PDB file of C-alpha atoms in Angstrom:
ATOM      1  CA  MET Z   1      97.463 -55.439  87.413  1.00 51.00           C
ATOM      2  CA  PRO Z   2      99.209 -54.982  84.202  1.00 78.00           C
ATOM      3  CA  LEU Z   3      98.583 -51.446  83.526  1.00 92.00           C
ATOM      4  CA  LYS Z   4      99.750 -48.706  86.064  1.00 95.00           C
ATOM      5  CA  VAL Z   5      98.806 -45.217  85.016  1.00 96.00           C
ATOM      6  CA  LEU Z   6     100.745 -41.947  87.109  1.00 97.00           C
ATOM      7  CA  GLU Z   7      99.176 -39.025  86.361  1.00 97.00           C
ATOM      8  CA  ALA Z   8     101.237 -34.905  85.881  1.00 98.00           C
ATOM      9  CA  THR Z   9     100.635 -31.346  85.076  1.00 97.00           C
ATOM     10  CA  VAL Z  10     103.517 -29.267  83.375  1.00 96.00           C
ATOM     11  CA  SER Z  11     103.765 -28.637  87.750  1.00 96.00           C
ATOM     12  CA  SER Z  12     104.039 -31.696  88.767  1.00 97.00           C
ATOM     13  CA  PHE Z  13     105.921 -33.196  85.780  1.00 97.00           C
ATOM     14  CA  ASP Z  14     108.992 -33.515  86.917  1.00 96.00           C
ATOM     15  CA  GLY Z  15     109.097 -35.296  90.189  1.00 97.00           C
ATOM     16  CA  VAL Z  16     106.318 -38.160  88.664  1.00 97.00           C
ATOM     17  CA  LEU Z  17     108.738 -38.528  85.951  1.00 96.00           C
ATOM     18  CA  GLU Z  18     111.384 -39.552  88.307  1.00 96.00           C
ATOM     19  CA  LYS Z  19     108.755 -42.089  90.076  1.00 96.00           C
ATOM     20  CA  PHE Z  20     108.192 -43.426  86.396  1.00 96.00           C
ATOM     21  CA  ARG Z  21     112.006 -43.613  85.883  1.00 95.00           C
ATOM     22  CA  SER Z  22     112.911 -45.908  88.405  1.00 95.00           C
ATOM     23  CA  GLU Z  23     110.132 -48.262  87.994  1.00 93.00           C
ATOM     24  CA  ALA Z  24     110.563 -48.631  84.198  1.00 93.00           C
ATOM     25  CA  ALA Z  25     113.353 -51.948  84.457  1.00 93.00           C
ATOM     26  CA  GLU Z  26     110.213 -53.130  85.903  1.00 91.00           C
ATOM     27  CA  ASN Z  27     107.912 -52.973  82.519  1.00 93.00           C
ATOM     28  CA  LYS Z  28     107.799 -54.465  79.796  1.00 92.00           C
ATOM     29  CA  ALA Z  29     106.861 -50.831  78.179  1.00 94.00           C
ATOM     30  CA  ASN Z  30     106.708 -47.624  79.617  1.00 97.00           C
ATOM     31  CA  LEU Z  31     104.180 -45.124  77.670  1.00 97.00           C
ATOM     32  CA  ILE Z  32     104.233 -40.960  78.128  1.00 98.00           C
ATOM     33  CA  LEU Z  33     100.676 -39.823  76.999  1.00 98.00           C
ATOM     34  CA  PHE Z  34     100.305 -35.829  76.623  1.00 98.00           C
ATOM     35  CA  LEU Z  35      97.013 -35.121  76.175  1.00 97.00           C
ATOM     36  CA  ALA Z  36      94.828 -32.111  76.829  1.00 97.00           C
ATOM     37  CA  ASP Z  37      93.348 -31.071  79.745  1.00 96.00           C
ATOM     38  CA  LYS Z  38      89.679 -31.885  80.184  1.00 92.00           C
ATOM     39  CA  ASP Z  39      86.972 -29.002  80.141  1.00 89.00           C
ATOM     40  CA  PRO Z  40      85.784 -28.212  83.742  1.00 88.00           C
ATOM     41  CA  ALA Z  41      82.118 -27.311  81.843  1.00 88.00           C
ATOM     42  CA  THR Z  42      82.191 -30.734  80.270  1.00 88.00           C
ATOM     43  CA  SER Z  43      84.431 -33.184  81.231  1.00 88.00           C
ATOM     44  CA  LEU Z  44      85.665 -33.907  78.327  1.00 89.00           C
ATOM     45  CA  SER Z  45      88.762 -33.348  77.020  1.00 94.00           C
ATOM     46  CA  TRP Z  46      89.108 -29.493  74.776  1.00 95.00           C
ATOM     47  CA  CYS Z  47      91.263 -31.503  72.373  1.00 95.00           C
ATOM     48  CA  PRO Z  48      88.459 -33.605  69.611  1.00 95.00           C
ATOM     49  CA  ASP Z  49      91.974 -35.591  68.478  1.00 95.00           C
ATOM     50  CA  CYS Z  50      92.280 -36.604  71.944  1.00 96.00           C
ATOM     51  CA  VAL Z  51      88.609 -37.854  72.808  1.00 95.00           C
ATOM     52  CA  ARG Z  52      88.992 -39.643  69.830  1.00 95.00           C
ATOM     53  CA  ALA Z  53      92.247 -41.676  70.757  1.00 97.00           C
ATOM     54  CA  GLU Z  54      92.198 -41.938  74.427  1.00 95.00           C
ATOM     55  CA  PRO Z  55      89.230 -44.806  74.943  1.00 95.00           C
ATOM     56  CA  VAL Z  56      91.553 -46.878  72.043  1.00 96.00           C
ATOM     57  CA  ILE Z  57      94.712 -46.282  73.731  1.00 97.00           C
ATOM     58  CA  TYR Z  58      93.114 -47.355  76.869  1.00 95.00           C
ATOM     59  CA  LYS Z  59      91.824 -50.406  75.063  1.00 95.00           C
ATOM     60  CA  LYS Z  60      94.758 -51.941  73.617  1.00 93.00           C
ATOM     61  CA  LEU Z  61      96.875 -51.175  76.696  1.00 94.00           C
ATOM     62  CA  GLU Z  62      94.494 -52.440  79.180  1.00 92.00           C
ATOM     63  CA  ALA Z  63      94.283 -55.715  76.783  1.00 91.00           C
ATOM     64  CA  SER Z  64      97.959 -56.600  77.352  1.00 87.00           C
ATOM     65  CA  SER Z  65      99.000 -59.400  79.490  1.00 85.00           C
ATOM     66  CA  ASP Z  66     102.593 -57.311  80.089  1.00 88.00           C
ATOM     67  CA  ASP Z  67     103.081 -54.785  82.234  1.00 92.00           C
ATOM     68  CA  ILE Z  68     103.019 -51.562  81.592  1.00 95.00           C
ATOM     69  CA  ALA Z  69     103.420 -48.094  82.659  1.00 96.00           C
ATOM     70  CA  LEU Z  70     101.399 -45.280  81.191  1.00 97.00           C
ATOM     71  CA  LEU Z  71     102.400 -41.916  82.404  1.00 98.00           C
ATOM     72  CA  ARG Z  72      99.631 -39.928  81.121  1.00 97.00           C
ATOM     73  CA  ALA Z  73     100.839 -36.307  81.026  1.00 98.00           C
ATOM     74  CA  TYR Z  74      98.179 -32.873  80.667  1.00 97.00           C
ATOM     75  CA  VAL Z  75      99.427 -29.867  78.567  1.00 97.00           C
ATOM     76  CA  GLY Z  76      96.902 -27.234  80.348  1.00 96.00           C
ATOM     77  CA  ASP Z  77      94.537 -25.926  78.759  1.00 95.00           C
ATOM     78  CA  ARG Z  78      93.567 -24.587  75.095  1.00 94.00           C
ATOM     79  CA  PRO Z  79      95.568 -20.837  75.950  1.00 95.00           C
ATOM     80  CA  THR Z  80      98.049 -22.545  77.803  1.00 96.00           C
ATOM     81  CA  TRP Z  81      99.021 -25.469  74.944  1.00 97.00           C
ATOM     82  CA  ARG Z  82      99.180 -23.226  72.073  1.00 96.00           C
ATOM     83  CA  ASN Z  83     101.965 -21.272  73.574  1.00 96.00           C
ATOM     84  CA  PRO Z  84     104.702 -21.752  70.735  1.00 96.00           C
ATOM     85  CA  GLN Z  85     107.169 -21.726  74.645  1.00 97.00           C
ATOM     86  CA  HIS Z  86     104.935 -24.243  76.261  1.00 97.00           C
ATOM     87  CA  PRO Z  87     107.370 -26.179  78.578  1.00 97.00           C
ATOM     88  CA  TRP Z  88     106.913 -29.217  76.605  1.00 97.00           C
ATOM     89  CA  ARG Z  89     106.752 -27.643  73.121  1.00 97.00           C
ATOM     90  CA  VAL Z  90     110.218 -26.302  73.669  1.00 97.00           C
ATOM     91  CA  ASP Z  91     111.208 -29.260  76.131  1.00 95.00           C
ATOM     92  CA  PRO Z  92     114.762 -31.040  73.725  1.00 96.00           C
ATOM     93  CA  ARG Z  93     113.637 -34.852  75.386  1.00 94.00           C
ATOM     94  CA  PHE Z  94     110.079 -34.072  73.965  1.00 95.00           C
ATOM     95  CA  LYS Z  95     109.382 -31.511  71.242  1.00 94.00           C
ATOM     96  CA  LEU Z  96     106.264 -31.933  71.411  1.00 96.00           C
ATOM     97  CA  THR Z  97     103.831 -30.323  68.652  1.00 96.00           C
ATOM     98  CA  GLY Z  98     100.660 -31.975  68.808  1.00 96.00           C
ATOM     99  CA  VAL Z  99      98.703 -33.296  71.246  1.00 97.00           C
ATOM    100  CA  PRO Z 100      97.160 -36.413  71.847  1.00 98.00           C
ATOM    101  CA  THR Z 101     101.106 -37.649  71.439  1.00 98.00           C
ATOM    102  CA  LEU Z 102     102.271 -41.532  72.588  1.00 98.00           C
ATOM    103  CA  ILE Z 103     105.791 -41.887  73.693  1.00 97.00           C
ATOM    104  CA  ARG Z 104     107.599 -44.775  74.184  1.00 97.00           C
ATOM    105  CA  TRP Z 105     110.046 -43.804  76.813  1.00 96.00           C
ATOM    106  CA  GLU Z 106     112.990 -46.300  76.863  1.00 94.00           C
ATOM    107  CA  ASN Z 107     116.658 -45.676  78.691  1.00 92.00           C
ATOM    108  CA  ASP Z 108     115.945 -42.219  79.538  1.00 92.00           C
ATOM    109  CA  THR Z 109     114.695 -41.260  75.954  1.00 93.00           C
ATOM    110  CA  VAL Z 110     112.332 -41.302  73.504  1.00 95.00           C
ATOM    111  CA  LYS Z 111     112.527 -44.554  71.800  1.00 96.00           C
ATOM    112  CA  GLY Z 112     109.517 -43.973  69.585  1.00 96.00           C
ATOM    113  CA  ARG Z 113     106.228 -42.052  69.136  1.00 97.00           C
ATOM    114  CA  LEU Z 114     102.108 -41.438  68.252  1.00 97.00           C
ATOM    115  CA  GLU Z 115     101.515 -37.872  66.687  1.00 95.00           C
ATOM    116  CA  ASP Z 116      97.673 -36.657  67.399  1.00 93.00           C
ATOM    117  CA  HIS Z 117      96.947 -37.611  63.673  1.00 93.00           C
ATOM    118  CA  GLU Z 118      97.690 -41.560  64.087  1.00 96.00           C
ATOM    119  CA  ALA Z 119      97.340 -42.040  67.809  1.00 96.00           C
ATOM    120  CA  HIS Z 120      94.307 -43.441  67.633  1.00 96.00           C
ATOM    121  CA  VAL Z 121      95.590 -46.203  65.088  1.00 96.00           C
ATOM    122  CA  GLU Z 122      94.993 -50.007  66.709  1.00 95.00           C
ATOM    123  CA  SER Z 123      97.641 -51.265  65.031  1.00 96.00           C
ATOM    124  CA  LYS Z 124     100.265 -48.711  65.390  1.00 96.00           C
ATOM    125  CA  ILE Z 125      99.208 -48.727  68.962  1.00 96.00           C
ATOM    126  CA  GLU Z 126     100.392 -51.960  69.087  1.00 94.00           C
ATOM    127  CA  ALA Z 127     103.663 -51.589  66.862  1.00 95.00           C
ATOM    128  CA  LEU Z 128     104.912 -49.295  69.683  1.00 95.00           C
ATOM    129  CA  VAL Z 129     103.874 -51.157  72.418  1.00 93.00           C
ATOM    130  CA  ALA Z 130     105.184 -54.079  71.300  1.00 90.00           C
ATOM    131  CA  ASP Z 131     108.590 -51.789  69.925  1.00 83.00           C
ATOM    132  CA  LYS Z 132     108.248 -52.442  66.826  1.00 70.00           C
TER     133      LYS Z 132
END
């Protein structure tokens, strides 16, 4: 199976990231997708950009014949994410400003990223995965 998916929340992220990092060398691409939690009332993300981008991202990654690892990191509900002190907003590795954000993770650092306004663009997803 070319696409391997791990999931994390803010509270579980450090442990899941360690597993993700330990398996990184086995994959052609290692990606972290920061996205909004699903609204329990609707089962949809509270973030319209995530609703738009997620199916496109998954389609492109699942179509690849390369081994790709995807860590889905859920930022929390809207009030949690809106807090300027959200852990991933202030983390110097990620410096998130919006969701969804798709990051290419290589050699323990961010090698490339697609921000919320471009994370749904197929050609940009392909370029990020291919490291071009």
